[in-house]
Coordinates of C-alpha atoms in Angstrom, one line a residue:
M1 CA 0.0 0.0 0.0
S2 CA 1.6 3.3 -1.1
Q3 CA -0.3 5.5 1.4
S4 CA -0.7 4.9 5.1
L5 CA -4.1 4.1 6.5
K6 CA -4.0 7.4 8.5
G7 CA -3.1 9.2 5.3
L8 CA -6.2 7.7 3.6
L9 CA -8.4 8.5 6.6
L10 CA -7.3 12.2 6.6
A11 CA -7.2 12.7 2.8
A12 CA -9.6 15.3 1.5
E13 CA -12.9 13.9 0.3
K14 CA -13.4 13.7 -3.4
Q15 CA -16.1 16.2 -4.4
S16 CA -18.9 14.9 -6.6
D17 CA -19.9 17.3 -9.4
R18 CA -22.8 19.1 -8.0
T19 CA -24.6 22.3 -8.8
I20 CA -27.2 24.2 -6.8
N21 CA -29.6 27.0 -7.8
V22 CA -29.0 29.8 -5.3
L23 CA -28.9 33.6 -5.7
G24 CA -30.8 33.3 -9.0
H25 CA -28.2 31.0 -10.8
D26 CA -26.8 27.5 -10.9
F27 CA -23.4 27.3 -9.2
P28 CA -21.1 24.4 -8.8
V29 CA -20.7 23.7 -5.1
R30 CA -18.5 21.8 -2.6
R31 CA -19.3 20.4 0.8
L32 CA -17.4 21.9 3.7
T33 CA -15.5 20.1 6.4
A34 CA -17.0 19.3 9.7
A35 CA -14.5 21.6 11.4
R36 CA -15.5 24.5 9.1
L37 CA -19.2 23.9 9.7
A38 CA -18.6 23.9 13.5
E39 CA -16.8 27.2 13.1
F40 CA -19.7 28.6 11.2
E41 CA -22.2 27.5 13.9
Q42 CA -20.0 29.2 16.5
E43 CA -19.9 32.4 14.4
Q44 CA -23.7 32.3 14.2
K45 CA -24.0 31.7 18.0
N46 CA -21.7 34.6 18.7
A47 CA -23.7 36.8 16.4
S48 CA -26.9 35.8 18.2
D49 CA -25.4 36.3 21.6
Q50 CA -24.3 39.8 20.6
N51 CA -27.6 40.5 18.9
S52 CA -25.5 41.4 15.8
G53 CA -27.3 41.1 12.5
D54 CA -24.2 42.3 10.7
A55 CA -22.0 39.5 12.2
A56 CA -24.7 36.9 11.3
N57 CA -24.9 38.3 7.7
R58 CA -21.1 38.2 7.4
A59 CA -20.9 34.6 8.6
A60 CA -23.6 33.6 6.2
A61 CA -21.9 35.4 3.3
G62 CA -18.5 33.7 4.2
L63 CA -20.1 30.3 4.2
V64 CA -21.7 30.9 0.8
L65 CA -18.5 32.1 -0.7
E66 CA -16.5 29.1 0.6
S67 CA -19.2 26.7 -0.8
L68 CA -19.7 28.1 -4.3
L69 CA -17.1 27.3 -6.8
D70 CA -15.8 29.4 -9.7
E71 CA -15.2 28.3 -13.3
S72 CA -11.9 26.7 -12.3
G73 CA -13.3 24.8 -9.4
Q74 CA -11.9 27.1 -6.7
P75 CA -14.0 28.5 -3.9
M76 CA -15.5 31.9 -4.7
S77 CA -13.9 33.1 -1.5
A78 CA -10.6 33.1 -3.3
T79 CA -11.7 35.9 -5.6
T80 CA -14.7 37.6 -4.0
T81 CA -14.9 39.2 -0.6
V82 CA -17.7 39.0 2.0
D83 CA -18.1 42.8 1.6
E84 CA -18.6 42.5 -2.2
L85 CA -21.3 39.8 -1.7
L86 CA -23.0 41.9 0.9
Q87 CA -23.0 44.9 -1.4
A88 CA -24.5 42.9 -4.3
K89 CA -27.1 40.7 -2.6
S90 CA -29.9 41.1 0.0
P91 CA -29.6 39.5 3.4
A92 CA -32.7 37.4 2.5
S93 CA -30.9 36.1 -0.7
I94 CA -27.7 35.3 1.2
N95 CA -29.6 33.5 4.0
S96 CA -31.6 31.5 1.6
A97 CA -28.4 30.4 -0.2
M98 CA -26.8 29.6 3.2
S99 CA -29.8 27.5 4.1
E100 CA -29.7 25.5 0.9
L101 CA -25.9 25.0 1.3
L102 CA -26.3 23.8 4.9
K103 CA -28.9 21.2 3.7
L104 CA -26.4 20.0 1.1
N105 CA -23.6 19.8 3.7
F106 CA -25.6 17.8 6.2
M107 CA -27.6 15.4 4.0
A108 CA -26.3 12.1 2.8
E109 CA -24.8 11.9 -0.6
G110 CA -27.5 11.2 -3.2
A111 CA -30.3 12.4 -0.9
S112 CA -30.6 15.9 -2.3
T113 CA -33.4 17.0 -4.6
K114 CA -32.1 20.6 -4.9
A115 CA -28.5 19.7 -5.7
K116 CA -28.1 17.8 -8.9
K117 CA -25.4 16.1 -10.9
K118 CA -23.8 18.2 -13.6

């Protein structure tokens, strides 16, 4: 075996080709790691504890940008800032996209009706 079992266990998951219709368009997407999703949940909790809609919107926008992929398969967060997304889209649109992306992240592979194979 060329790779250790630990190496196989910790290797990044292969992403299936998925698209999701959010923000008025079909975008290719990726699932986020469990650690990143836990970080997002903490950001949302902190925003709620501070009663900060701005912090909640920023966390949601960040999750959206990390999940949506550009034409070369890289996360949109590499080329688009949270501030740019917040300037272009409404909080309702961003939160709707976030909700769909969270569903995709937490449901079993093949269970999604919104996300579809390319």
